[in-house]
Amino acid sequence: MIYEDLEGKKVLVTGSSSGIGSATAVLFSRQGCFVGVHYFRTKDGAEKTLEQVKKNTDGLLLYADVRDEKQVDEMVEQFARGAGGIDILINNAGSLIDRQPFETATVDYHDDVYATNVRSILLVTRSALPYLKKSKGNIVNTPVRSVCIHIGSVAGHTGGGNGSGIYAGAKAAVATETISMAGEFAPYGIRVNSVLPGFIETRFHERFSPPQRWKEIAEQTPLGRNGTAEDIAKVVLFLASEAAGFITGEYIAVNGGLYMRA
Ligand code: NAI
């Protein structure tokens, strides 16, 4: 265990059937958290994540299309009832969906990218908010009760590459809404931050980037490799912990130096 203050916390991780979400769910279970393992299309992946979680603590399998208000409300309610509340929310579910340049992009594609990456955060966070407000908190002498973390992207800074400009715009919205939410929720004692991954070796790039691209990006990255799901999960864990108790409205770029800024 790294962060003892996280023990017993109830953590909901969206999109935890694979990649970053799965690694995050497992890492939280190692801190003694009760974990909501959410999936959309790949139930078997979520079952595998939950199996790993159960080696450490306990959790619940949850289903929802995060674009759908009713399904999200039911999923959040099911988790809160089963866990006895929500202390930490990780909005990780998201997707590039396709590569479509602006010149030829369809309106349906545009709207789906925003529904999957931006609307989803509104729906899940709004639904979890009453529970996050009621959370008892884990930090002595500060008014912080609970934590909300969004997964953005380095693309939100760079504008993305080859056919990912619309996704980049959506992820920039995630980073900006992190700031807006942090201001709005601070009086409730809720910290809100985001993590912006660089090129992370998950199903995401298995689907959208050819092997040659994986190699090129690793070569361009100052730290000499692509990221792993665990690289991101460890930073999510830090942001959720007391060690980050005075951090809100912030994002942390985790990209091996692929994109640096002053
Ligand atoms: P992944 O494809 O393994 O995970 C994405 C997760 O989102 C899956 O569990 C999927 O089921 C879920 N999801 C997608 N659409 C959904 C929907 N409509 N309803 C419910 N769940 C849905 O890929 P990865 O890399 O683990 O992605 C996690 C997050 O990190 C995403 O938000 C992604 O945009 C972001 N990201 C990933 C990067 C990478 O290089 N892999 C870089 C920057 C950001």
Short mmCIF file of N, CA and C in Angstrom, two decimals, residues 93-260:
data_model
loop_
_atom_site.label_atom_id
_atom_site.label_comp_id
_atom_site.label_asym_id
_atom_site.label_seq_id
_atom_site.Cartn_x
_atom_site.Cartn_y
_atom_site.Cartn_z
N ALA A 93 -13.57 6.65 -19.03
CA ALA A 93 -14.13 6.15 -20.30
C ALA A 93 -14.02 7.23 -21.37
N GLY A 94 -13.59 6.83 -22.54
CA GLY A 94 -13.47 7.78 -23.65
C GLY A 94 -12.93 7.05 -24.86
N SER A 95 -13.02 7.70 -26.01
CA SER A 95 -12.52 7.05 -27.23
C SER A 95 -12.34 8.05 -28.36
N LEU A 96 -11.40 7.70 -29.23
CA LEU A 96 -11.20 8.45 -30.48
C LEU A 96 -12.30 8.08 -31.49
N ILE A 97 -12.84 6.88 -31.35
CA ILE A 97 -13.91 6.33 -32.19
C ILE A 97 -13.47 6.04 -33.62
N ASP A 98 -12.82 7.00 -34.25
CA ASP A 98 -12.40 6.84 -35.66
C ASP A 98 -11.39 7.96 -35.93
N ARG A 99 -10.69 7.86 -37.03
CA ARG A 99 -9.87 9.00 -37.44
C ARG A 99 -10.58 9.69 -38.60
N GLN A 100 -11.04 10.91 -38.36
CA GLN A 100 -11.73 11.66 -39.42
C GLN A 100 -11.20 13.09 -39.46
N PRO A 101 -10.49 13.47 -40.54
CA PRO A 101 -10.02 14.86 -40.68
C PRO A 101 -11.21 15.82 -40.77
N PHE A 102 -10.98 17.08 -40.40
CA PHE A 102 -12.07 18.07 -40.44
C PHE A 102 -12.70 18.16 -41.83
N GLU A 103 -11.86 18.02 -42.86
CA GLU A 103 -12.33 18.21 -44.24
C GLU A 103 -13.45 17.24 -44.60
N THR A 104 -13.39 16.04 -44.04
CA THR A 104 -14.38 15.02 -44.42
C THR A 104 -15.20 14.50 -43.25
N ALA A 105 -14.97 15.04 -42.06
CA ALA A 105 -15.65 14.50 -40.88
C ALA A 105 -17.16 14.64 -41.00
N THR A 106 -17.88 13.64 -40.52
CA THR A 106 -19.34 13.73 -40.52
C THR A 106 -19.82 14.37 -39.21
N VAL A 107 -21.01 14.93 -39.27
CA VAL A 107 -21.60 15.54 -38.07
C VAL A 107 -21.84 14.45 -37.01
N ASP A 108 -22.26 13.28 -37.48
CA ASP A 108 -22.50 12.18 -36.52
C ASP A 108 -21.22 11.82 -35.77
N TYR A 109 -20.11 11.77 -36.51
CA TYR A 109 -18.82 11.46 -35.87
C TYR A 109 -18.49 12.53 -34.83
N HIS A 110 -18.57 13.79 -35.25
CA HIS A 110 -18.28 14.91 -34.35
C HIS A 110 -19.09 14.79 -33.05
N ASP A 111 -20.39 14.57 -33.21
CA ASP A 111 -21.27 14.55 -32.04
C ASP A 111 -20.99 13.35 -31.16
N ASP A 112 -20.63 12.23 -31.79
CA ASP A 112 -20.35 11.03 -31.01
C ASP A 112 -19.07 11.20 -30.19
N VAL A 113 -18.07 11.85 -30.79
CA VAL A 113 -16.82 12.08 -30.06
C VAL A 113 -17.09 12.95 -28.83
N TYR A 114 -17.90 13.99 -29.01
CA TYR A 114 -18.20 14.87 -27.86
C TYR A 114 -19.10 14.17 -26.84
N ALA A 115 -20.02 13.34 -27.32
CA ALA A 115 -20.89 12.62 -26.38
C ALA A 115 -20.07 11.63 -25.56
N THR A 116 -19.14 10.96 -26.21
CA THR A 116 -18.35 9.92 -25.53
C THR A 116 -17.33 10.52 -24.57
N ASN A 117 -16.72 11.63 -24.95
CA ASN A 117 -15.62 12.17 -24.15
C ASN A 117 -15.99 13.35 -23.25
N VAL A 118 -17.04 14.09 -23.63
CA VAL A 118 -17.37 15.30 -22.85
C VAL A 118 -18.74 15.16 -22.16
N ARG A 119 -19.76 14.81 -22.94
CA ARG A 119 -21.08 14.64 -22.31
C ARG A 119 -21.01 13.60 -21.19
N SER A 120 -20.24 12.55 -21.44
CA SER A 120 -20.10 11.47 -20.46
C SER A 120 -19.64 12.01 -19.10
N ILE A 121 -18.74 12.97 -19.13
CA ILE A 121 -18.20 13.50 -17.87
C ILE A 121 -19.27 14.30 -17.13
N LEU A 122 -20.05 15.07 -17.89
CA LEU A 122 -21.18 15.78 -17.27
C LEU A 122 -22.14 14.77 -16.63
N LEU A 123 -22.52 13.75 -17.40
CA LEU A 123 -23.54 12.82 -16.91
C LEU A 123 -23.08 12.06 -15.67
N VAL A 124 -21.87 11.50 -15.74
CA VAL A 124 -21.41 10.67 -14.61
C VAL A 124 -21.16 11.56 -13.38
N THR A 125 -20.53 12.71 -13.60
CA THR A 125 -20.19 13.57 -12.45
C THR A 125 -21.46 14.11 -11.80
N ARG A 126 -22.40 14.57 -12.62
CA ARG A 126 -23.64 15.13 -12.07
C ARG A 126 -24.41 14.08 -11.27
N SER A 127 -24.40 12.87 -11.80
CA SER A 127 -25.12 11.80 -11.13
C SER A 127 -24.43 11.41 -9.81
N ALA A 128 -23.09 11.46 -9.82
CA ALA A 128 -22.35 11.06 -8.60
C ALA A 128 -22.27 12.19 -7.57
N LEU A 129 -22.57 13.41 -7.98
CA LEU A 129 -22.36 14.58 -7.13
C LEU A 129 -23.04 14.49 -5.75
N PRO A 130 -24.30 14.09 -5.67
CA PRO A 130 -24.92 14.03 -4.33
C PRO A 130 -24.15 13.11 -3.38
N TYR A 131 -23.58 12.04 -3.93
CA TYR A 131 -22.82 11.09 -3.09
C TYR A 131 -21.46 11.68 -2.74
N LEU A 132 -20.81 12.33 -3.70
CA LEU A 132 -19.51 12.94 -3.43
C LEU A 132 -19.66 14.02 -2.36
N LYS A 133 -20.77 14.74 -2.39
CA LYS A 133 -21.01 15.79 -1.40
C LYS A 133 -21.19 15.21 0.00
N LYS A 134 -21.72 14.00 0.05
CA LYS A 134 -21.98 13.37 1.36
C LYS A 134 -20.78 12.60 1.90
N SER A 135 -19.78 12.40 1.06
CA SER A 135 -18.61 11.61 1.47
C SER A 135 -17.99 12.24 2.71
N LYS A 136 -17.44 11.39 3.56
CA LYS A 136 -16.91 11.91 4.85
C LYS A 136 -15.53 12.53 4.71
N GLY A 137 -14.84 12.20 3.62
CA GLY A 137 -13.51 12.79 3.44
C GLY A 137 -12.45 12.01 4.20
N ASN A 138 -11.22 12.26 3.83
CA ASN A 138 -10.15 11.48 4.45
C ASN A 138 -9.03 12.37 4.95
N ILE A 139 -9.25 13.66 4.94
CA ILE A 139 -8.12 14.53 5.22
C ILE A 139 -8.38 15.37 6.46
N VAL A 140 -7.56 15.19 7.43
CA VAL A 140 -7.71 15.91 8.70
C VAL A 140 -7.40 17.39 8.45
N ASN A 141 -8.14 18.26 9.08
CA ASN A 141 -7.88 19.72 9.04
C ASN A 141 -8.04 20.38 7.69
N THR A 142 -8.68 19.73 6.74
CA THR A 142 -9.03 20.44 5.51
C THR A 142 -10.49 20.11 5.22
N PRO A 143 -11.14 20.95 4.48
CA PRO A 143 -12.55 20.68 4.22
C PRO A 143 -12.76 19.69 3.07
N VAL A 144 -11.70 19.04 2.60
CA VAL A 144 -11.86 18.17 1.42
C VAL A 144 -12.58 16.88 1.79
N ARG A 145 -13.63 16.57 1.07
CA ARG A 145 -14.40 15.36 1.33
C ARG A 145 -14.11 14.29 0.30
N SER A 146 -14.09 14.70 -0.95
CA SER A 146 -14.05 13.69 -2.00
C SER A 146 -13.31 14.23 -3.22
N VAL A 147 -13.14 13.36 -4.20
CA VAL A 147 -12.25 13.68 -5.30
C VAL A 147 -12.86 13.23 -6.61
N CYS A 148 -12.62 14.02 -7.64
CA CYS A 148 -13.09 13.66 -8.97
C CYS A 148 -11.92 13.86 -9.93
N ILE A 149 -11.62 12.85 -10.72
CA ILE A 149 -10.48 12.95 -11.64
C ILE A 149 -10.94 12.59 -13.05
N HIS A 150 -10.59 13.43 -14.01
CA HIS A 150 -10.95 13.18 -15.41
C HIS A 150 -9.70 12.78 -16.18
N ILE A 151 -9.88 11.89 -17.17
CA ILE A 151 -8.76 11.57 -18.05
C ILE A 151 -8.92 12.38 -19.35
N GLY A 152 -8.02 13.34 -19.52
CA GLY A 152 -8.01 14.15 -20.74
C GLY A 152 -7.06 13.53 -21.74
N SER A 153 -6.25 14.37 -22.42
CA SER A 153 -5.25 13.84 -23.36
C SER A 153 -4.25 14.92 -23.72
N VAL A 154 -3.04 14.47 -24.04
CA VAL A 154 -2.03 15.39 -24.58
C VAL A 154 -2.56 16.04 -25.87
N ALA A 155 -3.46 15.35 -26.55
CA ALA A 155 -4.02 15.89 -27.80
C ALA A 155 -4.75 17.21 -27.57
N GLY A 156 -5.27 17.38 -26.34
CA GLY A 156 -5.94 18.63 -26.00
C GLY A 156 -5.00 19.82 -26.03
N HIS A 157 -3.69 19.55 -25.93
CA HIS A 157 -2.69 20.61 -26.03
C HIS A 157 -2.14 20.75 -27.44
N THR A 158 -1.91 19.61 -28.09
CA THR A 158 -1.19 19.64 -29.37
C THR A 158 -2.15 19.80 -30.56
N GLY A 159 -3.45 19.54 -30.34
CA GLY A 159 -4.40 19.54 -31.45
C GLY A 159 -4.52 18.16 -32.09
N GLY A 160 -3.72 17.21 -31.60
CA GLY A 160 -3.82 15.83 -32.11
C GLY A 160 -3.17 15.67 -33.47
N GLY A 161 -3.02 14.43 -33.90
CA GLY A 161 -2.42 14.15 -35.22
C GLY A 161 -3.49 13.64 -36.15
N ASN A 162 -3.07 13.28 -37.33
CA ASN A 162 -3.83 12.56 -38.33
C ASN A 162 -5.28 12.14 -37.98
N GLY A 163 -6.22 13.01 -38.30
CA GLY A 163 -7.65 12.66 -38.13
C GLY A 163 -8.13 12.64 -36.70
N SER A 164 -7.36 13.20 -35.77
CA SER A 164 -7.83 13.17 -34.38
C SER A 164 -8.09 14.58 -33.83
N GLY A 165 -8.28 15.54 -34.72
CA GLY A 165 -8.48 16.93 -34.29
C GLY A 165 -9.77 17.15 -33.51
N ILE A 166 -10.81 16.45 -33.88
CA ILE A 166 -12.09 16.64 -33.19
C ILE A 166 -12.01 16.04 -31.78
N TYR A 167 -11.38 14.87 -31.71
CA TYR A 167 -11.12 14.24 -30.40
C TYR A 167 -10.26 15.17 -29.54
N ALA A 168 -9.24 15.80 -30.17
CA ALA A 168 -8.36 16.72 -29.43
C ALA A 168 -9.18 17.87 -28.84
N GLY A 169 -10.11 18.41 -29.63
CA GLY A 169 -10.97 19.49 -29.15
C GLY A 169 -11.81 19.03 -27.96
N ALA A 170 -12.32 17.82 -28.05
CA ALA A 170 -13.14 17.28 -26.95
C ALA A 170 -12.29 17.12 -25.69
N LYS A 171 -11.06 16.65 -25.84
CA LYS A 171 -10.20 16.46 -24.66
C LYS A 171 -9.75 17.80 -24.09
N ALA A 172 -9.63 18.83 -24.94
CA ALA A 172 -9.34 20.17 -24.42
C ALA A 172 -10.51 20.64 -23.56
N ALA A 173 -11.72 20.30 -23.98
CA ALA A 173 -12.91 20.66 -23.18
C ALA A 173 -12.86 19.96 -21.82
N VAL A 174 -12.37 18.74 -21.81
CA VAL A 174 -12.27 18.00 -20.53
C VAL A 174 -11.34 18.76 -19.58
N ALA A 175 -10.20 19.24 -20.10
CA ALA A 175 -9.24 19.96 -19.25
C ALA A 175 -9.85 21.27 -18.75
N THR A 176 -10.57 21.96 -19.63
CA THR A 176 -11.16 23.25 -19.23
C THR A 176 -12.30 23.03 -18.23
N GLU A 177 -13.12 22.03 -18.48
CA GLU A 177 -14.23 21.76 -17.56
C GLU A 177 -13.73 21.31 -16.19
N THR A 178 -12.52 20.73 -16.17
CA THR A 178 -11.91 20.37 -14.89
C THR A 178 -11.77 21.62 -14.03
N ILE A 179 -11.32 22.71 -14.66
CA ILE A 179 -11.13 23.97 -13.92
C ILE A 179 -12.49 24.52 -13.47
N SER A 180 -13.46 24.50 -14.39
CA SER A 180 -14.78 25.04 -14.04
C SER A 180 -15.40 24.25 -12.89
N MET A 181 -15.30 22.92 -12.99
CA MET A 181 -15.90 22.08 -11.94
C MET A 181 -15.16 22.27 -10.61
N ALA A 182 -13.84 22.43 -10.69
CA ALA A 182 -13.06 22.60 -9.46
C ALA A 182 -13.54 23.82 -8.69
N GLY A 183 -13.83 24.90 -9.42
CA GLY A 183 -14.34 26.11 -8.78
C GLY A 183 -15.73 25.89 -8.21
N GLU A 184 -16.58 25.26 -9.01
CA GLU A 184 -17.97 25.07 -8.59
C GLU A 184 -18.10 24.11 -7.41
N PHE A 185 -17.24 23.07 -7.39
CA PHE A 185 -17.41 22.04 -6.36
C PHE A 185 -16.55 22.26 -5.11
N ALA A 186 -15.63 23.22 -5.17
CA ALA A 186 -14.76 23.45 -4.01
C ALA A 186 -15.57 23.73 -2.74
N PRO A 187 -16.64 24.54 -2.82
CA PRO A 187 -17.42 24.78 -1.59
C PRO A 187 -18.04 23.50 -1.01
N TYR A 188 -18.18 22.47 -1.84
CA TYR A 188 -18.70 21.18 -1.33
C TYR A 188 -17.58 20.31 -0.76
N GLY A 189 -16.34 20.79 -0.86
CA GLY A 189 -15.21 19.98 -0.39
C GLY A 189 -14.80 18.92 -1.38
N ILE A 190 -15.03 19.18 -2.65
CA ILE A 190 -14.66 18.20 -3.69
C ILE A 190 -13.52 18.77 -4.53
N ARG A 191 -12.42 18.05 -4.58
CA ARG A 191 -11.31 18.45 -5.47
C ARG A 191 -11.54 17.83 -6.84
N VAL A 192 -11.21 18.59 -7.89
CA VAL A 192 -11.37 18.07 -9.26
C VAL A 192 -10.09 18.33 -10.04
N ASN A 193 -9.51 17.29 -10.58
CA ASN A 193 -8.27 17.42 -11.35
C ASN A 193 -8.33 16.51 -12.56
N SER A 194 -7.39 16.69 -13.48
CA SER A 194 -7.34 15.74 -14.60
C SER A 194 -5.92 15.30 -14.89
N VAL A 195 -5.83 14.17 -15.56
CA VAL A 195 -4.54 13.61 -15.99
C VAL A 195 -4.58 13.57 -17.51
N LEU A 196 -3.52 14.06 -18.14
CA LEU A 196 -3.47 14.09 -19.60
C LEU A 196 -2.41 13.11 -20.09
N PRO A 197 -2.83 11.92 -20.50
CA PRO A 197 -1.86 10.93 -20.96
C PRO A 197 -1.28 11.30 -22.32
N GLY A 198 -0.03 10.88 -22.54
CA GLY A 198 0.58 10.96 -23.88
C GLY A 198 0.24 9.71 -24.66
N PHE A 199 1.23 9.11 -25.29
CA PHE A 199 0.98 7.89 -26.07
C PHE A 199 1.11 6.68 -25.14
N ILE A 200 -0.02 6.07 -24.83
CA ILE A 200 -0.04 4.98 -23.86
C ILE A 200 -0.40 3.68 -24.58
N GLU A 201 0.37 2.64 -24.33
CA GLU A 201 0.16 1.38 -25.06
C GLU A 201 -1.02 0.61 -24.48
N THR A 202 -2.18 0.85 -25.07
CA THR A 202 -3.41 0.15 -24.67
C THR A 202 -4.17 -0.22 -25.94
N ARG A 203 -5.35 -0.77 -25.73
CA ARG A 203 -6.22 -1.15 -26.85
C ARG A 203 -6.52 0.06 -27.76
N PHE A 204 -6.51 1.24 -27.14
CA PHE A 204 -6.76 2.49 -27.87
C PHE A 204 -5.88 2.57 -29.12
N HIS A 205 -4.55 2.42 -28.91
CA HIS A 205 -3.65 2.53 -30.07
C HIS A 205 -3.56 1.23 -30.86
N GLU A 206 -3.90 0.10 -30.23
CA GLU A 206 -3.98 -1.15 -31.02
C GLU A 206 -5.02 -0.93 -32.12
N ARG A 207 -6.06 -0.19 -31.77
CA ARG A 207 -7.15 0.05 -32.71
C ARG A 207 -6.85 1.17 -33.70
N PHE A 208 -6.18 2.23 -33.22
CA PHE A 208 -6.12 3.44 -34.05
C PHE A 208 -4.74 3.79 -34.62
N SER A 209 -3.68 3.11 -34.21
CA SER A 209 -2.34 3.47 -34.69
C SER A 209 -1.57 2.23 -35.13
N PRO A 210 -0.97 2.25 -36.31
CA PRO A 210 -0.20 1.09 -36.78
C PRO A 210 1.08 0.92 -35.97
N PRO A 211 1.65 -0.30 -35.96
CA PRO A 211 2.85 -0.59 -35.16
C PRO A 211 3.99 0.38 -35.43
N GLN A 212 4.14 0.81 -36.70
CA GLN A 212 5.21 1.74 -37.06
C GLN A 212 5.10 3.05 -36.26
N ARG A 213 3.86 3.47 -36.05
CA ARG A 213 3.59 4.71 -35.29
C ARG A 213 4.02 4.55 -33.82
N TRP A 214 3.77 3.38 -33.27
CA TRP A 214 4.17 3.11 -31.88
C TRP A 214 5.68 3.33 -31.74
N LYS A 215 6.41 2.80 -32.77
CA LYS A 215 7.87 2.87 -32.75
C LYS A 215 8.34 4.33 -32.90
N GLU A 216 7.72 5.03 -33.86
CA GLU A 216 8.11 6.43 -34.11
C GLU A 216 7.91 7.30 -32.87
N ILE A 217 6.76 7.12 -32.25
CA ILE A 217 6.46 7.96 -31.08
C ILE A 217 7.43 7.66 -29.94
N ALA A 218 7.72 6.39 -29.74
CA ALA A 218 8.68 6.02 -28.68
C ALA A 218 10.02 6.70 -28.95
N GLU A 219 10.43 6.73 -30.20
CA GLU A 219 11.72 7.35 -30.56
C GLU A 219 11.70 8.87 -30.34
N GLN A 220 10.52 9.47 -30.57
CA GLN A 220 10.41 10.94 -30.40
C GLN A 220 10.29 11.36 -28.93
N THR A 221 9.99 10.38 -28.06
CA THR A 221 9.72 10.71 -26.66
C THR A 221 11.02 10.84 -25.88
N PRO A 222 11.27 12.00 -25.25
CA PRO A 222 12.54 12.19 -24.53
C PRO A 222 12.87 11.05 -23.56
N LEU A 223 11.88 10.50 -22.87
CA LEU A 223 12.20 9.41 -21.93
C LEU A 223 12.36 8.06 -22.65
N GLY A 224 12.24 8.05 -23.97
CA GLY A 224 12.66 6.89 -24.76
C GLY A 224 11.72 5.72 -24.84
N ARG A 225 10.46 5.91 -24.43
CA ARG A 225 9.50 4.81 -24.56
C ARG A 225 8.09 5.37 -24.57
N ASN A 226 7.15 4.53 -24.96
CA ASN A 226 5.74 4.90 -24.82
C ASN A 226 5.30 4.63 -23.38
N GLY A 227 4.14 5.21 -23.02
CA GLY A 227 3.65 5.02 -21.65
C GLY A 227 2.90 3.71 -21.49
N THR A 228 2.73 3.32 -20.21
CA THR A 228 1.91 2.15 -19.90
C THR A 228 0.67 2.63 -19.12
N ALA A 229 -0.32 1.76 -19.07
CA ALA A 229 -1.54 2.09 -18.31
C ALA A 229 -1.18 2.37 -16.85
N GLU A 230 -0.21 1.64 -16.33
CA GLU A 230 0.20 1.82 -14.92
C GLU A 230 0.83 3.20 -14.70
N ASP A 231 1.54 3.73 -15.71
CA ASP A 231 2.10 5.09 -15.58
C ASP A 231 1.00 6.09 -15.26
N ILE A 232 -0.14 5.92 -15.90
CA ILE A 232 -1.26 6.85 -15.68
C ILE A 232 -1.94 6.55 -14.35
N ALA A 233 -2.16 5.26 -14.09
CA ALA A 233 -2.88 4.87 -12.86
C ALA A 233 -2.16 5.42 -11.62
N LYS A 234 -0.83 5.39 -11.63
CA LYS A 234 -0.08 5.85 -10.45
C LYS A 234 -0.31 7.35 -10.19
N VAL A 235 -0.47 8.12 -11.26
CA VAL A 235 -0.69 9.57 -11.09
C VAL A 235 -2.14 9.83 -10.64
N VAL A 236 -3.06 9.03 -11.16
CA VAL A 236 -4.46 9.13 -10.71
C VAL A 236 -4.52 8.88 -9.21
N LEU A 237 -3.81 7.85 -8.78
CA LEU A 237 -3.79 7.48 -7.36
C LEU A 237 -3.25 8.63 -6.52
N PHE A 238 -2.17 9.23 -6.97
CA PHE A 238 -1.58 10.37 -6.25
C PHE A 238 -2.62 11.49 -6.12
N LEU A 239 -3.27 11.82 -7.23
CA LEU A 239 -4.24 12.93 -7.21
C LEU A 239 -5.42 12.64 -6.28
N ALA A 240 -5.74 11.35 -6.14
CA ALA A 240 -6.86 10.98 -5.28
C ALA A 240 -6.47 11.01 -3.80
N SER A 241 -5.18 10.99 -3.53
CA SER A 241 -4.72 10.80 -2.16
C SER A 241 -4.55 12.13 -1.42
N GLU A 242 -4.32 11.99 -0.12
CA GLU A 242 -4.05 13.13 0.74
C GLU A 242 -2.80 13.90 0.30
N ALA A 243 -1.88 13.20 -0.35
CA ALA A 243 -0.65 13.85 -0.81
C ALA A 243 -0.98 15.01 -1.77
N ALA A 244 -2.14 14.94 -2.42
CA ALA A 244 -2.55 16.00 -3.35
C ALA A 244 -3.69 16.83 -2.75
N GLY A 245 -3.76 16.84 -1.41
CA GLY A 245 -4.90 17.45 -0.72
C GLY A 245 -5.13 18.93 -0.97
N PHE A 246 -4.11 19.65 -1.46
CA PHE A 246 -4.28 21.08 -1.72
C PHE A 246 -4.24 21.37 -3.22
N ILE A 247 -4.43 20.31 -4.03
CA ILE A 247 -4.42 20.47 -5.49
C ILE A 247 -5.83 20.35 -6.02
N THR A 248 -6.30 21.38 -6.68
CA THR A 248 -7.58 21.28 -7.39
C THR A 248 -7.56 22.18 -8.61
N GLY A 249 -8.34 21.79 -9.64
CA GLY A 249 -8.39 22.57 -10.88
C GLY A 249 -7.10 22.44 -11.67
N GLU A 250 -6.36 21.38 -11.44
CA GLU A 250 -5.05 21.21 -12.07
C GLU A 250 -5.08 20.01 -13.02
N TYR A 251 -4.16 20.01 -13.99
CA TYR A 251 -3.99 18.78 -14.76
C TYR A 251 -2.53 18.40 -14.72
N ILE A 252 -2.28 17.11 -14.79
CA ILE A 252 -0.90 16.62 -14.83
C ILE A 252 -0.72 15.89 -16.16
N ALA A 253 0.24 16.36 -16.95
CA ALA A 253 0.56 15.71 -18.21
C ALA A 253 1.51 14.55 -17.91
N VAL A 254 1.18 13.37 -18.44
CA VAL A 254 2.01 12.18 -18.20
C VAL A 254 2.37 11.62 -19.57
N ASN A 255 3.51 12.09 -20.11
CA ASN A 255 3.78 11.76 -21.52
C ASN A 255 5.26 11.55 -21.84
N GLY A 256 6.08 11.36 -20.81
CA GLY A 256 7.50 11.08 -21.04
C GLY A 256 8.24 12.24 -21.70
N GLY A 257 7.64 13.43 -21.67
CA GLY A 257 8.30 14.60 -22.27
C GLY A 257 7.94 14.80 -23.74
N LEU A 258 6.98 14.00 -24.23
CA LEU A 258 6.57 14.11 -25.63
C LEU A 258 6.08 15.52 -25.96
N TYR A 259 5.38 16.11 -25.01
CA TYR A 259 4.94 17.50 -25.16
C TYR A 259 5.24 18.23 -23.86
N MET A 260 6.11 19.22 -23.96
CA MET A 260 6.46 19.98 -22.75
C MET A 260 6.04 21.44 -22.93
#
